[in-house]
């Protein structure tokens, strides 16, 4: 059976992370399982953890009165769900719902923020990786906003 | 040099018409014509103007098949043509996908929106001749689940599909097509990519392919410009030193990369 550290190391987003930092991060992690339809987190709730999806699929969704819920993005094997744990006010801005049975590693945000405060190199390594993920998602969002398939030509 | 016959439209009968999405229709015409995957015809419903439309059917089929999105006068008139009525056809024209030259390679096909239609003959060819190729992948991005073309064939091909936006009842993927490239499995040292879709999509997909080891020299794209004559006479579809109707629409990306980055073109 693989340890949390080994499972975490398999993620592309944590590739190349020093073993001692992997151990530190993994110390805040635990396995989690969600059935299709179950929510990982809800808009407005405290962002107390983030998830590394191991298997399955998670939809980030936006709900608004008089609108059908919209799926903004889906995440699957090896991808991270959750950024709001990193920045105040530590509150989810979207819902995350499993659209297939999903296995993940849940990382405790308070535990991890504490370790980052105590070891800034860990904080830097983690922030670098999350900034890279955020950049990719920003670029993807810009493309989605362009609605390139909706235009003629 | 264009032959006189290339200037003269021939009458073709619409024998079947089906609606693919809210604004897109597939029409089957007779007689069949010999063509290669990636080629196009100049198509017209009399009096409404002539437009270049890629052939979307099987090269071995007994009908000429076009999938057309109704976005203007000419395309709306074509889409509205009922079975039994006639359309005017010139062609086929253009440089095809290099389906013979890439035999033995893994084939990564990346399509966006209506761009799946020009790739469909190549996909059908690769699927029907699977023993001649390595792994073949179809990666398809669309605006929404309702805008997906050929959904049953996508399933048959084992295509990876992603949409820009969806309601919560969609259990497929939501995001951009480059994400499918990032996560696809193929032999980068022996892979060739074929792309068709909005030019913006292709400009993001090419670096994503390059990051996976598929260079612009091994990436082919089908381009679209304002084609008027279809035979390299009028110059409307000029891109840098090339005329897309004559020298394209399929190009090796490295051959046109510098021109695609010029806003004035």
Short mmCIF file of C-alpha atoms in Angstrom, two decimals:
data_model
loop_
_atom_site.label_atom_id
_atom_site.label_comp_id
_atom_site.label_asym_id
_atom_site.label_seq_id
_atom_site.Cartn_x
_atom_site.Cartn_y
_atom_site.Cartn_z
CA UNK A 1 0.00 0.00 0.00
CA UNK A 2 1.39 3.39 -0.97
CA UNK A 3 1.98 6.08 1.59
CA UNK A 4 0.48 9.57 1.33
CA UNK A 5 3.96 10.87 0.44
CA UNK A 6 4.30 8.36 -2.40
CA UNK A 7 0.85 9.16 -3.72
CA UNK A 8 1.55 12.88 -3.53
CA UNK A 9 4.85 12.47 -5.36
CA UNK A 10 3.01 10.88 -8.29
CA UNK A 11 1.25 14.15 -9.03
CA UNK A 12 2.79 16.19 -11.84
CA UNK A 13 2.23 19.29 -9.74
CA UNK A 14 4.45 18.00 -6.93
CA UNK A 15 7.10 16.50 -9.19
CA UNK A 16 10.65 17.32 -8.17
CA UNK A 17 9.75 18.35 -4.64
CA UNK A 18 12.43 17.49 -2.12
CA UNK A 19 11.63 14.32 -0.15
CA UNK A 20 11.65 16.11 3.20
CA UNK A 21 9.10 18.62 1.94
CA UNK A 22 6.99 15.83 0.55
CA UNK A 23 7.03 14.28 4.01
CA UNK A 24 6.08 17.59 5.61
CA UNK A 25 3.19 18.12 3.19
CA UNK A 26 2.04 14.54 3.44
CA UNK A 27 1.91 14.86 7.21
CA UNK A 28 -1.08 17.13 6.66
CA UNK A 29 -2.78 14.73 4.22
CA UNK A 30 -5.29 11.94 4.53
CA UNK A 31 -7.17 9.86 2.00
CA UNK A 32 -10.71 10.82 1.10
CA UNK A 33 -13.40 9.21 -1.03
CA UNK A 34 -16.46 10.76 -2.61
CA UNK A 35 -19.34 9.10 -4.36
CA UNK A 36 -20.62 10.61 -7.60
CA UNK A 37 -22.77 13.60 -6.67
CA UNK A 38 -21.11 14.18 -3.31
CA UNK A 39 -19.59 17.61 -2.64
CA UNK A 40 -15.97 18.17 -1.70
CA UNK A 41 -16.71 21.74 -0.67
CA UNK A 42 -19.38 24.41 -0.97
CA UNK A 43 -19.32 28.09 -1.84
CA UNK A 44 -18.98 30.25 1.27
CA UNK A 45 -17.71 27.49 3.54
CA UNK A 46 -14.35 27.83 5.25
CA UNK A 47 -11.53 26.65 2.99
CA UNK A 48 -9.93 24.28 5.47
CA UNK A 49 -8.38 21.86 3.01
CA UNK A 50 -7.51 21.22 -0.59
CA UNK A 51 -7.59 18.03 -2.58
CA UNK A 52 -5.27 16.13 -4.87
CA UNK A 53 -7.53 14.02 -7.07
CA UNK A 54 -6.16 10.50 -7.42
CA UNK A 55 -8.93 8.86 -9.43
CA UNK A 56 -12.27 10.12 -10.64
CA UNK A 57 -13.59 13.47 -11.74
CA UNK A 58 -14.53 16.63 -9.86
CA UNK A 59 -16.52 19.55 -11.28
CA UNK A 60 -16.05 23.11 -10.07
CA UNK A 61 -19.49 24.65 -10.16
CA UNK A 62 -21.11 28.04 -9.80
CA UNK A 63 -24.62 28.44 -8.48
CA UNK A 64 -26.73 31.55 -8.77
CA UNK A 65 -30.40 32.25 -8.23
CA UNK A 66 -32.56 31.73 -11.33
CA UNK A 67 -29.67 30.13 -13.23
CA UNK A 68 -28.89 26.52 -13.90
CA UNK A 69 -25.71 25.52 -12.08
CA UNK A 70 -22.74 25.93 -14.40
CA UNK A 71 -19.65 23.77 -14.54
CA UNK A 72 -16.59 25.97 -14.92
CA UNK A 73 -13.96 23.29 -15.04
CA UNK A 74 -13.46 19.63 -14.35
CA UNK A 75 -10.46 18.10 -12.62
CA UNK A 76 -9.27 14.56 -12.67
CA UNK A 77 -6.39 12.23 -11.89
CA UNK A 78 -3.36 14.09 -10.60
CA UNK A 79 -4.99 17.53 -10.47
CA UNK A 80 -5.47 19.89 -7.54
CA UNK A 81 -8.89 21.08 -6.39
CA UNK A 82 -8.85 24.18 -4.21
CA UNK A 83 -6.87 27.42 -4.02
CA UNK A 84 -8.88 29.43 -1.50
CA UNK A 85 -7.13 27.76 1.46
CA UNK A 86 -4.00 29.73 0.52
CA UNK A 87 -5.38 33.24 0.79
CA UNK A 88 -7.56 35.13 3.23
CA UNK A 89 -10.46 35.06 3.91
CA UNK A 90 -9.95 31.28 3.37
CA UNK A 91 -13.43 30.82 1.98
CA UNK A 92 -14.54 28.73 -1.02
CA UNK A 93 -15.72 30.75 -4.02
CA UNK A 94 -17.08 27.74 -5.91
CA UNK A 95 -18.61 24.38 -5.21
CA UNK A 96 -16.67 21.22 -5.97
CA UNK A 97 -18.74 18.12 -6.72
CA UNK A 98 -17.63 14.63 -7.63
CA UNK A 99 -19.21 13.72 -10.98
CA UNK A 100 -17.78 10.22 -10.77
CA UNK A 101 -16.70 8.15 -7.77
CA UNK A 102 -13.54 9.92 -6.72
CA UNK A 103 -10.53 9.15 -4.56
CA UNK A 104 -8.40 12.02 -3.36
CA UNK A 105 -5.88 13.11 -0.80
CA UNK A 106 -7.27 15.83 1.45
CA UNK A 107 -4.66 18.22 2.84
CA UNK A 108 -5.41 20.08 6.04
CA UNK A 109 -4.97 23.78 5.29
CA UNK A 110 -4.31 24.99 8.82
CA UNK A 111 -1.66 22.31 9.28
CA UNK A 112 -0.02 23.20 5.96
CA UNK A 113 -0.14 26.96 6.42
CA UNK A 114 1.49 26.50 9.81
CA UNK A 115 4.31 24.46 8.29
CA UNK A 116 4.79 27.03 5.53
CA UNK A 117 4.99 29.84 8.10
CA UNK A 118 7.58 27.87 10.03
CA UNK A 119 9.64 26.92 6.97
CA UNK A 120 9.58 29.57 4.28
CA UNK A 121 11.46 27.38 1.80
CA UNK A 122 8.58 24.90 2.01
CA UNK A 123 6.18 27.82 1.60
CA UNK A 124 8.11 29.03 -1.45
CA UNK A 125 8.20 25.58 -3.05
CA UNK A 126 4.50 25.13 -2.49
CA UNK A 127 3.64 28.65 -3.65
CA UNK A 128 5.71 28.16 -6.83
CA UNK A 129 3.72 25.08 -7.67
CA UNK A 130 0.36 26.61 -6.93
CA UNK A 131 1.30 29.73 -8.91
CA UNK A 132 2.11 27.49 -11.89
CA UNK A 133 -1.23 25.72 -11.60
CA UNK A 134 -3.02 29.08 -11.25
CA UNK A 135 -1.25 30.41 -14.35
CA UNK A 136 -2.38 27.42 -16.39
CA UNK A 137 -5.95 27.85 -15.20
CA UNK A 138 -5.90 31.61 -15.85
CA UNK A 139 -4.77 30.98 -19.43
CA UNK A 140 -7.41 28.30 -19.87
CA UNK A 141 -10.07 30.63 -18.48
CA UNK A 142 -9.04 33.36 -20.91
CA UNK A 143 -9.42 30.94 -23.79
CA UNK A 144 -12.81 29.86 -22.53
CA UNK A 145 -13.87 33.51 -22.23
CA UNK A 146 -12.92 34.10 -25.87
CA UNK A 147 -15.61 31.62 -26.87
CA UNK A 148 -13.49 30.65 -29.88
CA UNK A 149 -15.89 27.91 -30.98
CA UNK A 150 -18.83 30.27 -30.92
CA UNK A 151 -17.34 32.60 -33.51
CA UNK A 152 -17.68 32.13 -37.20
CA UNK A 153 -14.41 31.59 -39.02
CA UNK B 1 -2.50 25.69 -63.26
CA UNK B 2 -6.27 25.48 -62.97
CA UNK B 3 -8.05 23.42 -65.60
CA UNK B 4 -11.11 24.88 -67.33
CA UNK B 5 -13.33 22.34 -65.56
CA UNK B 6 -12.27 23.82 -62.21
CA UNK B 7 -14.15 27.02 -63.10
CA UNK B 8 -17.41 25.30 -64.00
CA UNK B 9 -19.79 24.21 -61.24
CA UNK B 10 -21.47 20.84 -61.58
CA UNK B 11 -24.97 20.08 -60.32
CA UNK B 12 -25.19 17.68 -57.37
CA UNK B 13 -28.41 16.40 -55.82
CA UNK B 14 -28.94 16.56 -52.05
CA UNK B 15 -30.01 13.03 -51.09
CA UNK B 16 -29.92 13.36 -47.32
CA UNK B 17 -29.78 16.20 -44.83
CA UNK B 18 -29.57 15.99 -41.05
CA UNK B 19 -29.16 18.59 -38.34
CA UNK B 20 -26.06 18.12 -36.18
CA UNK B 21 -26.41 21.12 -33.87
CA UNK B 22 -28.55 24.24 -33.67
CA UNK B 23 -26.68 25.85 -36.58
CA UNK B 24 -24.87 22.97 -38.29
CA UNK B 25 -26.14 20.49 -40.88
CA UNK B 26 -24.66 17.53 -42.71
CA UNK B 27 -25.68 17.13 -46.34
CA UNK B 28 -25.08 14.08 -48.49
CA UNK B 29 -24.86 14.71 -52.23
CA UNK B 30 -24.73 12.59 -55.35
CA UNK B 31 -22.81 11.73 -57.42
CA UNK B 32 -19.73 10.90 -55.40
CA UNK B 33 -16.38 12.39 -56.31
CA UNK B 34 -12.89 11.08 -55.69
CA UNK B 35 -11.12 13.18 -53.06
CA UNK B 36 -8.44 12.98 -50.39
CA UNK B 37 -8.94 13.71 -46.68
CA UNK B 38 -8.68 17.43 -46.01
CA UNK B 39 -9.74 18.63 -49.45
CA UNK B 40 -12.64 21.02 -49.98
CA UNK B 41 -15.14 21.96 -52.64
CA UNK B 42 -16.65 25.30 -53.64
CA UNK B 43 -20.30 24.86 -52.78
CA UNK B 44 -23.29 26.98 -53.74
CA UNK B 45 -27.05 27.03 -53.44
CA UNK B 46 -27.86 28.99 -56.58
CA UNK B 47 -27.90 32.75 -56.21
CA UNK B 48 -26.65 32.88 -52.65
CA UNK B 49 -22.93 32.87 -53.33
CA UNK B 50 -20.24 30.24 -53.34
CA UNK B 51 -18.22 29.15 -50.30
CA UNK B 52 -15.37 26.71 -49.64
CA UNK B 53 -16.53 23.77 -47.54
CA UNK B 54 -14.32 20.91 -46.46
CA UNK B 55 -15.47 17.43 -47.33
CA UNK B 56 -16.46 15.60 -44.16
CA UNK B 57 -17.32 12.15 -45.52
CA UNK B 58 -15.46 8.92 -46.05
CA UNK B 59 -13.10 8.78 -49.02
CA UNK B 60 -14.53 5.35 -49.80
CA UNK B 61 -18.16 6.42 -49.46
CA UNK B 62 -20.62 6.60 -52.33
CA UNK B 63 -21.74 10.17 -51.60
CA UNK B 64 -20.14 13.55 -51.30
CA UNK B 65 -20.64 14.64 -47.66
CA UNK B 66 -20.38 18.16 -46.30
CA UNK B 67 -20.97 19.40 -42.77
CA UNK B 68 -21.87 23.07 -42.93
CA UNK B 69 -22.37 25.69 -40.26
CA UNK B 70 -24.95 28.32 -41.16
CA UNK B 71 -23.19 31.58 -40.43
CA UNK B 72 -24.04 33.72 -43.48
CA UNK B 73 -26.16 33.99 -46.60
CA UNK B 74 -24.38 31.31 -48.63
CA UNK B 75 -23.99 28.75 -45.83
CA UNK B 76 -27.55 29.31 -44.59
CA UNK B 77 -28.88 28.69 -48.08
CA UNK B 78 -26.81 25.49 -48.36
CA UNK B 79 -28.00 24.25 -44.98
CA UNK B 80 -31.61 24.93 -45.95
CA UNK B 81 -31.41 22.87 -49.14
CA UNK B 82 -33.90 20.03 -48.86
CA UNK B 83 -33.26 16.51 -50.16
CA UNK B 84 -34.11 16.32 -53.85
CA UNK B 85 -32.87 19.88 -54.52
CA UNK B 86 -29.62 20.69 -56.30
CA UNK B 87 -26.40 22.36 -55.17
CA UNK B 88 -23.53 23.54 -57.35
CA UNK B 89 -20.13 21.99 -56.69
CA UNK B 90 -16.63 22.73 -57.95
CA UNK B 91 -13.67 20.70 -56.91
CA UNK B 92 -12.28 18.92 -54.97
CA UNK B 93 -9.44 21.34 -54.32
CA UNK B 94 -6.51 21.74 -51.99
CA UNK B 95 -3.60 19.95 -50.39
CA UNK B 96 -4.84 17.04 -48.22
CA UNK B 97 -3.79 15.73 -44.83
CA UNK B 98 -0.59 13.66 -45.19
CA UNK B 99 -2.30 10.38 -44.29
CA UNK B 100 0.03 8.28 -46.45
CA UNK B 101 3.26 10.02 -45.46
CA UNK B 102 2.60 9.55 -41.74
CA UNK B 103 1.98 5.81 -41.84
CA UNK B 104 3.73 4.11 -38.93
CA UNK B 105 3.42 7.10 -36.65
CA UNK B 106 1.20 7.72 -33.65
CA UNK B 107 -1.48 10.10 -34.89
CA UNK B 108 -2.70 12.84 -32.56
CA UNK B 109 -5.77 14.54 -34.00
CA UNK B 110 -6.85 17.77 -32.31
CA UNK B 111 -10.12 19.32 -33.40
CA UNK B 112 -12.12 22.29 -32.19
CA UNK B 113 -15.78 22.99 -32.93
CA UNK B 114 -16.68 22.70 -36.62
CA UNK B 115 -12.98 21.90 -37.22
CA UNK B 116 -13.81 18.27 -36.62
CA UNK B 117 -15.53 18.13 -40.02
CA UNK B 118 -12.38 18.63 -42.18
CA UNK B 119 -10.58 16.07 -40.02
CA UNK B 120 -13.31 13.45 -40.20
CA UNK B 121 -12.19 11.90 -43.51
CA UNK B 122 -8.66 11.58 -42.10
CA UNK B 123 -9.96 10.02 -38.89
CA UNK B 124 -12.11 7.56 -40.85
CA UNK B 125 -9.10 6.67 -42.99
CA UNK B 126 -6.81 6.14 -39.99
CA UNK B 127 -9.44 4.11 -38.13
CA UNK B 128 -10.17 1.95 -41.19
CA UNK B 129 -6.45 1.35 -41.75
CA UNK B 130 -5.42 1.12 -38.11
CA UNK B 131 -2.77 -1.51 -38.84
CA UNK B 132 -0.80 1.07 -40.83
CA UNK B 133 -0.54 3.51 -37.94
CA UNK B 134 0.58 3.49 -34.34
CA UNK B 135 -1.77 4.72 -31.67
CA UNK B 136 -4.41 7.15 -32.90
CA UNK B 137 -6.02 9.73 -30.64
CA UNK B 138 -8.89 12.10 -31.29
CA UNK B 139 -8.95 15.09 -28.93
CA UNK B 140 -11.99 17.29 -29.43
CA UNK B 141 -12.97 20.60 -27.88
CA UNK B 142 -16.34 22.26 -28.35
CA UNK B 143 -18.32 25.13 -26.96
CA UNK B 144 -20.86 23.02 -25.05
CA UNK B 145 -22.21 19.46 -25.02
CA UNK B 146 -25.01 20.55 -27.37
CA UNK B 147 -22.42 21.71 -29.93
CA UNK B 148 -20.60 18.39 -30.24
CA UNK B 149 -20.45 17.06 -33.79
CA UNK B 150 -20.86 13.35 -34.59
CA UNK B 151 -21.35 12.28 -30.93
CA UNK B 152 -21.88 8.60 -31.81
CA UNK B 153 -18.70 8.45 -33.88
CA UNK B 154 -16.76 10.26 -31.17
CA UNK B 155 -17.68 7.38 -28.87
CA UNK B 156 -16.70 4.80 -31.51
CA UNK B 157 -13.33 6.49 -32.00
CA UNK B 158 -12.73 6.64 -28.24
CA UNK B 159 -12.30 10.39 -28.56
CA UNK B 160 -11.40 12.52 -25.57
CA UNK B 161 -13.90 15.35 -25.44
CA UNK B 162 -13.85 18.60 -23.52
CA UNK B 163 -16.24 21.56 -23.60
CA UNK B 164 -15.85 25.21 -22.65
CA UNK B 165 -18.98 25.34 -20.58
CA UNK B 166 -21.69 22.95 -19.42
CA UNK B 167 -24.64 22.58 -17.12
CA UNK B 168 -24.17 20.55 -13.98
CA UNK B 169 -25.78 17.47 -15.55
CA UNK B 170 -22.80 17.03 -17.93
CA UNK B 171 -20.46 14.42 -16.49
CA UNK B 172 -17.77 14.83 -19.16
CA UNK B 173 -14.85 17.21 -19.06
CA UNK B 174 -14.97 21.00 -18.94
CA UNK B 175 -11.94 23.10 -19.87
CA UNK B 176 -9.78 23.74 -22.91
CA UNK B 177 -8.54 21.30 -25.50
CA UNK B 178 -4.89 21.90 -24.59
CA UNK B 179 -5.58 20.06 -21.35
CA UNK B 180 -6.37 16.94 -23.35
CA UNK B 181 -2.99 17.26 -25.06
CA UNK B 182 -1.23 17.58 -21.70
CA UNK B 183 -2.79 14.33 -20.50
CA UNK B 184 -2.81 12.25 -23.70
CA UNK B 185 -0.72 9.11 -24.02
CA UNK B 186 1.37 8.73 -27.19
CA UNK B 187 4.92 8.09 -28.32
CA UNK B 188 6.25 11.63 -28.66
CA UNK B 189 9.29 10.50 -30.65
CA UNK B 190 7.08 8.95 -33.28
CA UNK B 191 3.97 11.12 -33.24
CA UNK B 192 2.43 13.38 -35.84
CA UNK B 193 -0.35 15.84 -35.04
CA UNK B 194 -3.16 17.08 -37.25
CA UNK B 195 -5.10 20.12 -36.07
CA UNK B 196 -8.19 21.93 -37.24
CA UNK B 197 -10.30 24.46 -35.43
CA UNK B 198 -10.33 28.15 -34.58
CA UNK B 199 -6.90 29.63 -35.27
CA UNK B 200 -6.62 30.85 -31.67
CA UNK B 201 -7.17 27.31 -30.46
CA UNK B 202 -4.48 26.01 -32.80
CA UNK B 203 -2.00 28.66 -31.67
CA UNK B 204 -2.38 27.40 -28.10
CA UNK B 205 -2.50 23.73 -29.07
CA UNK B 206 0.77 23.80 -31.03
CA UNK B 207 2.91 24.85 -28.01
CA UNK B 208 1.08 22.27 -25.90
CA UNK B 209 2.04 19.63 -28.46
CA UNK B 210 5.61 20.91 -28.59
CA UNK B 211 5.80 20.66 -24.80
CA UNK B 212 4.85 16.99 -25.21
CA UNK B 213 7.58 16.49 -27.80
CA UNK B 214 5.63 16.93 -31.05
CA UNK B 215 7.47 19.66 -32.93
CA UNK B 216 5.87 22.18 -35.33
CA UNK B 217 7.62 20.27 -38.12
CA UNK B 218 5.50 17.23 -37.24
CA UNK B 219 2.32 19.22 -36.73
CA UNK B 220 -0.12 19.84 -39.59
CA UNK B 221 -2.90 22.40 -39.54
CA UNK B 222 -5.82 23.17 -41.84
CA UNK B 223 -6.24 26.90 -42.33
CA UNK B 224 -9.18 28.99 -43.38
CA UNK B 225 -9.23 32.38 -45.06
CA UNK B 226 -11.51 34.28 -47.41
CA UNK B 227 -11.43 31.87 -50.35
CA UNK B 228 -13.28 33.11 -53.40
CA UNK B 229 -12.10 31.17 -56.44
CA UNK B 230 -10.70 28.04 -54.83
CA UNK B 231 -8.07 27.63 -57.53
CA UNK B 232 -5.37 30.18 -56.80
CA UNK B 233 -6.53 32.82 -59.26
CA UNK B 234 -8.09 35.64 -57.25
CA UNK B 235 -5.62 36.04 -54.38
CA UNK B 236 -8.23 36.64 -51.67
CA UNK B 237 -6.90 33.85 -49.47
CA UNK B 238 -3.28 34.94 -49.55
CA UNK B 239 -1.30 34.32 -46.38
CA UNK B 240 2.23 35.65 -46.70
CA UNK B 241 3.68 34.03 -49.80
CA UNK B 242 1.02 31.32 -50.10
CA UNK B 243 -2.52 31.04 -51.36
CA UNK B 244 -4.44 28.84 -48.99
CA UNK B 245 -6.85 27.45 -51.60
CA UNK B 246 -3.95 26.37 -53.82
CA UNK B 247 -1.07 25.64 -51.43
CA UNK B 248 -3.25 24.59 -48.48
CA UNK B 249 -5.56 24.35 -46.69
CA UNK B 250 -3.33 21.79 -44.98
CA UNK B 251 0.14 23.03 -44.06
CA UNK B 252 3.00 21.87 -41.95
CA UNK B 253 2.76 24.31 -39.02
CA UNK B 254 6.43 25.25 -39.17
CA UNK B 255 5.89 26.45 -42.75
CA UNK B 256 3.20 28.99 -41.84
CA UNK B 257 3.97 29.78 -38.21
CA UNK B 258 5.61 33.13 -38.96
CA UNK B 259 2.63 34.33 -41.02
CA UNK B 260 0.03 33.34 -38.46
CA UNK B 261 1.67 35.66 -35.96
CA UNK B 262 1.30 38.72 -38.23
CA UNK B 263 -1.85 40.60 -37.23
CA UNK B 264 -2.16 42.36 -40.61
CA UNK B 265 -2.49 39.02 -42.40
#
